[in-house]
Amino acid sequence: MVSLSFHHPFLINPAVPKSTITRISTVHIERAAAVVKIRTPTRALLTKSHAVTDHVSMPSSLLGHDDDHDKILVGPSSEEERRGERLVADYDWTEEWYPLYLTKDVPDDAPLGLTVFDKQIVLYKDGDGELRCYQDRCPHRLAKLSEGQLVDGRLECLYHGWQFEGEGKCVKIPQLPADAKIPRSACVRTYEVRDSQGVVWVWMSQKTPPNLDKLPWFENFARPGFQDTSTVHELPYDHSILLENLMDPAHIPISHDRTDWTAKREDAQPLLFKVTERTDRGFAGWWGKEKEGSMPNFLRFEAPCVLQNNREFVDEKGEKHYFTGLFLCRPTGQGKSMLIVRFGGTKRSPLMKLFPKWYFHQNASKVFEQDMGFLSSQNEILMKEKVPTKELYLNLRSSDTWVAEYRKWMDKVGHGMPYHFGHSTISLPKLPAVVEHAPAGLVAGASASSPAKGGVGTMHAPNLANRYFRHVIHCKGCSSVVRAFNTWKNALLVLGIALTALAILVTGRQWKALCLVAATLCLAGVHACSTAVAMNTTNFIRTHRRL
């Protein structure tokens, strides 16, 4: 039986007997770039990698004796690291595929404003249903195209009505005289996109053609009978903080205690880890609980932002089943990220059929909200301290192996990113974060037919700390559910009031009783609908006091 918890990579099928667990056969990464071994003093090395800090020794009072350090804290993972050397890989962050959106949730009638690091792009479906992606900037006066609308399959800028289609060609300028031709320079920069296994990916390089060998492919999702529950979430912290959190099984029992029956704080315990792969593209290995004495879970991180946690088991009939927690983490700017969660398997619990999909979506939102407070503060401290994580973290062997591996991988490739926080190096953002007071695309779907009118009221006021804007607006399923519950709530409220009035007017006791019972049921329905709307749109708030 599969747990109803789909929200985290480390809560996969806990009910499977240990004796039935088998290890996964995995496809090794074959795309490692050339590695350059640099033997230079620390200061020169860091300067060459565009970092702004040198090595700072951790106080010995924190580390304890050397023997304790070796047994407890994560140490050097290679001979080069022990000798004070660092391997630097050839890396360019633009020459990668980034996950933009779940294909099923791309609006049919409105453009979608998105970002990758600090690059603003706009995604939309043209008149033929084909996905198009442009730079989110009109060549006329730099207005955001994502604030515009679709007219006959063409993307129209809301500022002056310029229209674009296909490979970014401008096909209409309302202000031009009838005999004037549209300038060739009135086109927009385009980006290549691909729809693969239900996810839209974008190739960010403007210099090199798309490398299809780098386009991620997930073996389990192609297996017969594989079903998944997928959600999208905007989060107020850096994508590296997000990936680090998702690689951390040790926090689950504490942070998500009693979120469902799979996470209990009394289950917090030492964990076992074994790294089996290290390449320029990432790392992989096995992990498990020390008490169980086995490592049945296989974790893989692959550049730039793909994390998956897989597990296999054999059922009582001898049939092998596969489970995957897949996390696609897109950097959306300083202190911001967007996460696509895909959790599924070839065998599902019959209990899952009893719950609607929106229940699992709101439960996933609750889990990320439980982490949000301390992850945002962690992000803030990294920006303030301006030193590598080696000088700030106390990484334990029994819990933080993947975290250390990820930050060390950042040391290899961080020089090829806009900014990074590595294990022993950092490079801070060159430009300050831009705060948008009216983020694009938040209500575009609701007002696509007349975008200048927009939405009215607090429901449509941009607030990225609110679950409605972090998830619901990105999910067609949850958006339709919220609208349906609101419709039912209003209808039941009107009916309840009418029945109450009728109960006052009628004279027979039986009719009065019947009307009052029906009115009570209607009001109960109003309460149930309001609760369902709140579950989908209201943040989880952790109360430290037992109120």
CSV table of C-alpha atoms in Angstrom, one decimal, residues 37-265:
chain,number,residue,atom,x,y,z
A,37,LYS,CA,42.4,20.5,-12.4
A,38,ILE,CA,43.6,23.8,-10.8
A,39,ARG,CA,46.5,23.7,-8.4
A,40,THR,CA,46.8,27.3,-7.1
A,41,PRO,CA,46.7,28.9,-3.7
A,42,THR,CA,43.3,29.4,-2.2
A,43,ARG,CA,43.2,33.2,-2.8
A,44,ALA,CA,44.1,32.9,-6.5
A,45,LEU,CA,41.7,30.0,-7.0
A,46,LEU,CA,38.8,31.9,-5.6
A,47,THR,CA,39.6,35.0,-7.6
A,48,LYS,CA,39.7,33.0,-10.8
A,49,SER,CA,36.2,31.6,-9.9
A,50,HIS,CA,34.8,35.1,-9.3
A,51,ALA,CA,34.3,34.5,-5.6
A,52,VAL,CA,34.5,37.2,-3.1
A,53,THR,CA,35.7,35.3,0.0
A,54,ASP,CA,38.6,33.3,1.1
A,55,HIS,CA,38.8,30.2,3.3
A,56,VAL,CA,38.0,31.0,6.9
A,57,SER,CA,38.8,28.4,9.6
A,58,MET,CA,36.0,27.1,11.8
A,59,PRO,CA,36.7,27.7,15.5
A,60,SER,CA,38.2,24.6,17.0
A,61,SER,CA,35.7,24.9,20.0
A,62,LEU,CA,32.9,24.1,17.6
A,63,LEU,CA,34.7,21.2,15.9
A,64,GLY,CA,36.0,19.3,18.9
A,65,HIS,CA,38.8,16.8,18.5
A,66,ASP,CA,39.9,15.5,15.1
A,67,ASP,CA,38.6,12.1,15.8
A,68,ASP,CA,35.2,13.5,16.6
A,69,HIS,CA,35.3,15.6,13.5
A,70,ASP,CA,36.0,12.6,11.3
A,71,LYS,CA,33.2,10.6,12.9
A,72,ILE,CA,30.5,13.2,13.1
A,73,LEU,CA,31.0,15.9,10.5
A,74,VAL,CA,31.1,15.6,6.7
A,75,GLY,CA,34.8,15.7,5.7
A,76,PRO,CA,36.7,16.0,2.4
A,77,SER,CA,35.1,13.8,-0.3
A,78,SER,CA,38.2,13.5,-2.6
A,79,GLU,CA,42.0,13.5,-2.5
A,80,GLU,CA,42.0,16.9,-4.3
A,81,GLU,CA,39.9,18.4,-1.5
A,82,ARG,CA,42.2,16.9,1.1
A,83,ARG,CA,45.2,18.6,-0.6
A,84,GLY,CA,43.4,21.9,-0.8
A,85,GLU,CA,42.8,21.6,-4.6
A,86,ARG,CA,39.5,22.2,-6.4
A,87,LEU,CA,38.2,20.8,-9.7
A,88,VAL,CA,36.5,23.3,-11.9
A,89,ALA,CA,34.2,22.2,-14.7
A,90,ASP,CA,33.4,23.9,-17.9
A,91,TYR,CA,29.8,25.3,-17.3
A,92,ASP,CA,27.5,27.9,-18.8
A,93,TRP,CA,24.2,28.2,-17.1
A,94,THR,CA,22.4,29.3,-20.3
A,95,GLU,CA,23.3,26.1,-22.1
A,96,GLU,CA,20.8,24.1,-20.1
A,97,TRP,CA,17.1,23.1,-20.2
A,98,TYR,CA,15.0,24.7,-17.4
A,99,PRO,CA,11.5,23.5,-16.4
A,100,LEU,CA,9.0,26.2,-17.0
A,101,TYR,CA,5.5,24.8,-16.3
A,102,LEU,CA,3.4,21.7,-16.3
A,103,THR,CA,2.1,21.4,-19.9
A,104,LYS,CA,-1.5,20.8,-18.8
A,105,ASP,CA,-1.5,24.1,-16.8
A,106,VAL,CA,-0.3,26.5,-19.6
A,107,PRO,CA,-3.2,28.9,-20.2
A,108,ASP,CA,-5.0,28.5,-23.5
A,109,ASP,CA,-6.2,32.1,-23.7
A,110,ALA,CA,-3.5,34.2,-22.0
A,111,PRO,CA,0.3,34.8,-22.0
A,112,LEU,CA,2.3,33.6,-19.0
A,113,GLY,CA,5.2,35.7,-17.6
A,114,LEU,CA,8.0,33.6,-16.2
A,115,THR,CA,11.7,34.0,-15.2
A,116,VAL,CA,14.9,32.0,-15.2
A,117,PHE,CA,17.4,33.6,-12.9
A,118,ASP,CA,17.0,37.3,-13.9
A,119,LYS,CA,15.9,36.6,-17.5
A,120,GLN,CA,12.2,37.4,-18.0
A,121,ILE,CA,10.4,35.4,-20.7
A,122,VAL,CA,6.8,35.0,-21.8
A,123,LEU,CA,5.2,31.6,-22.7
A,124,TYR,CA,1.9,31.2,-24.7
A,125,LYS,CA,0.0,29.0,-27.0
A,126,ASP,CA,-0.5,30.3,-30.5
A,127,GLY,CA,-3.6,29.8,-32.7
A,128,ASP,CA,-2.5,26.2,-33.6
A,129,GLY,CA,-1.9,25.3,-30.0
A,130,GLU,CA,1.9,25.4,-30.4
A,131,LEU,CA,4.0,26.6,-27.5
A,132,ARG,CA,5.9,29.9,-28.1
A,133,CYS,CA,8.4,31.6,-25.9
A,134,TYR,CA,9.8,35.1,-26.3
A,135,GLN,CA,11.8,37.6,-24.3
A,136,ASP,CA,9.2,39.3,-22.1
A,137,ARG,CA,9.9,42.7,-23.6
A,138,CYS,CA,8.2,44.6,-26.4
A,139,PRO,CA,10.8,46.1,-28.8
A,140,HIS,CA,8.8,49.3,-28.9
A,141,ARG,CA,8.9,50.7,-25.4
A,142,LEU,CA,10.0,47.7,-23.4
A,143,ALA,CA,6.6,46.9,-21.9
A,144,LYS,CA,6.0,43.4,-20.6
A,145,LEU,CA,4.4,41.2,-23.3
A,146,SER,CA,3.0,39.0,-20.5
A,147,GLU,CA,0.7,41.8,-19.5
A,148,GLY,CA,-0.9,41.7,-22.9
A,149,GLN,CA,-3.4,39.4,-24.5
A,150,LEU,CA,-3.9,36.8,-27.3
A,151,VAL,CA,-5.7,38.0,-30.4
A,152,ASP,CA,-6.4,35.4,-33.0
A,153,GLY,CA,-3.4,33.4,-31.8
A,154,ARG,CA,-1.0,36.3,-31.8
A,155,LEU,CA,0.6,37.9,-28.8
A,156,GLU,CA,-0.5,41.6,-28.4
A,157,CYS,CA,1.4,44.1,-26.3
A,158,LEU,CA,-1.1,45.9,-24.1
A,159,TYR,CA,0.7,49.2,-24.3
A,160,HIS,CA,0.2,50.1,-28.0
A,161,GLY,CA,-1.2,47.0,-29.5
A,162,TRP,CA,1.8,45.7,-31.4
A,163,GLN,CA,1.2,42.0,-32.3
A,164,PHE,CA,3.7,39.2,-32.7
A,165,GLU,CA,3.5,35.6,-33.9
A,166,GLY,CA,5.6,32.6,-34.8
A,167,GLU,CA,9.3,33.1,-34.5
A,168,GLY,CA,8.9,36.6,-32.9
A,169,LYS,CA,7.9,38.4,-36.1
A,170,CYS,CA,5.9,41.7,-35.6
A,171,VAL,CA,2.8,41.4,-37.8
A,172,LYS,CA,0.8,44.5,-36.8
A,173,ILE,CA,1.4,48.0,-35.6
A,174,PRO,CA,-1.8,49.9,-35.3
A,175,GLN,CA,-0.1,53.3,-35.4
A,176,LEU,CA,1.6,52.7,-38.8
A,177,PRO,CA,0.2,54.5,-41.9
A,178,ALA,CA,-1.5,52.1,-44.4
A,179,ASP,CA,1.4,52.3,-46.9
A,180,ALA,CA,4.2,51.8,-44.4
A,181,LYS,CA,6.0,48.5,-43.9
A,182,ILE,CA,6.7,47.1,-40.4
A,183,PRO,CA,10.5,47.4,-39.7
A,184,ARG,CA,12.5,44.2,-39.5
A,185,SER,CA,13.9,45.3,-36.2
A,186,ALA,CA,10.4,45.2,-34.7
A,187,CYS,CA,10.8,41.5,-33.8
A,188,VAL,CA,11.2,39.9,-30.4
A,189,ARG,CA,13.9,37.5,-29.2
A,190,THR,CA,12.8,33.9,-29.1
A,191,TYR,CA,13.7,30.9,-26.9
A,192,GLU,CA,13.4,27.3,-27.9
A,193,VAL,CA,10.9,25.3,-25.8
A,194,ARG,CA,10.1,21.5,-25.7
A,195,ASP,CA,7.2,19.6,-24.2
A,196,SER,CA,8.6,16.4,-22.6
A,197,GLN,CA,6.7,14.0,-20.4
A,198,GLY,CA,4.2,16.6,-19.4
A,199,VAL,CA,6.7,19.5,-18.6
A,200,VAL,CA,7.6,22.5,-20.8
A,201,TRP,CA,11.3,23.1,-20.9
A,202,VAL,CA,13.2,26.1,-22.2
A,203,TRP,CA,16.7,26.3,-23.6
A,204,MET,CA,18.2,29.6,-22.4
A,205,SER,CA,21.2,30.0,-24.7
A,206,GLN,CA,21.0,32.6,-27.5
A,207,LYS,CA,24.4,31.6,-28.8
A,208,THR,CA,24.2,27.8,-29.2
A,209,PRO,CA,21.4,25.6,-30.6
A,210,PRO,CA,19.4,23.4,-28.2
A,211,ASN,CA,21.3,20.3,-27.0
A,212,LEU,CA,18.6,17.6,-27.0
A,213,ASP,CA,20.9,15.2,-25.2
A,214,LYS,CA,20.6,17.4,-22.1
A,215,LEU,CA,16.8,17.4,-22.2
A,216,PRO,CA,15.9,15.4,-19.1
A,217,TRP,CA,14.1,12.0,-19.5
A,218,PHE,CA,12.7,10.1,-16.6
A,219,GLU,CA,12.6,6.3,-17.1
A,220,ASN,CA,10.0,5.6,-14.4
A,221,PHE,CA,7.5,8.1,-15.9
A,222,ALA,CA,7.6,6.1,-19.2
A,223,ARG,CA,6.8,2.8,-17.5
A,224,PRO,CA,3.4,1.1,-18.2
A,225,GLY,CA,0.9,2.0,-15.5
A,226,PHE,CA,2.9,4.8,-14.0
A,227,GLN,CA,0.6,7.5,-12.5
A,228,ASP,CA,1.6,10.7,-10.9
A,229,THR,CA,0.2,13.7,-9.0
A,230,SER,CA,1.9,16.9,-10.1
A,231,THR,CA,1.8,20.4,-8.7
A,232,VAL,CA,3.5,23.8,-9.2
A,233,HIS,CA,4.6,26.1,-6.4
A,234,GLU,CA,6.2,29.6,-6.2
A,235,LEU,CA,8.5,29.9,-3.2
A,236,PRO,CA,10.2,32.9,-1.5
A,237,TYR,CA,13.8,31.6,-1.3
A,238,ASP,CA,16.6,30.7,-3.6
A,239,HIS,CA,16.5,27.6,-5.7
A,240,SER,CA,19.7,26.3,-4.1
A,241,ILE,CA,18.1,26.6,-0.7
A,242,LEU,CA,15.1,24.7,-2.1
A,243,LEU,CA,17.2,21.9,-3.6
A,244,GLU,CA,19.1,21.6,-0.3
A,245,ASN,CA,15.9,21.2,1.6
A,246,LEU,CA,14.6,18.6,-0.8
A,247,MET,CA,17.8,16.6,-0.3
A,248,ASP,CA,17.4,16.5,3.4
A,249,PRO,CA,15.4,13.6,4.7
A,250,ALA,CA,16.5,14.3,8.3
A,251,HIS,CA,14.1,17.3,8.7
A,252,ILE,CA,10.9,15.4,7.7
A,253,PRO,CA,10.0,14.0,11.2
A,254,ILE,CA,10.6,17.3,12.9
A,255,SER,CA,9.4,19.9,10.4
A,256,HIS,CA,6.4,18.0,9.2
A,257,ASP,CA,5.4,16.2,12.4
A,258,ARG,CA,1.9,14.8,12.0
A,259,THR,CA,1.3,16.5,8.7
A,260,ASP,CA,0.1,12.9,7.9
A,261,TRP,CA,0.8,9.5,9.4
A,262,THR,CA,4.2,9.1,7.7
A,263,ALA,CA,6.0,11.9,9.6
A,264,LYS,CA,6.5,11.7,13.3
A,265,ARG,CA,9.1,13.5,15.4
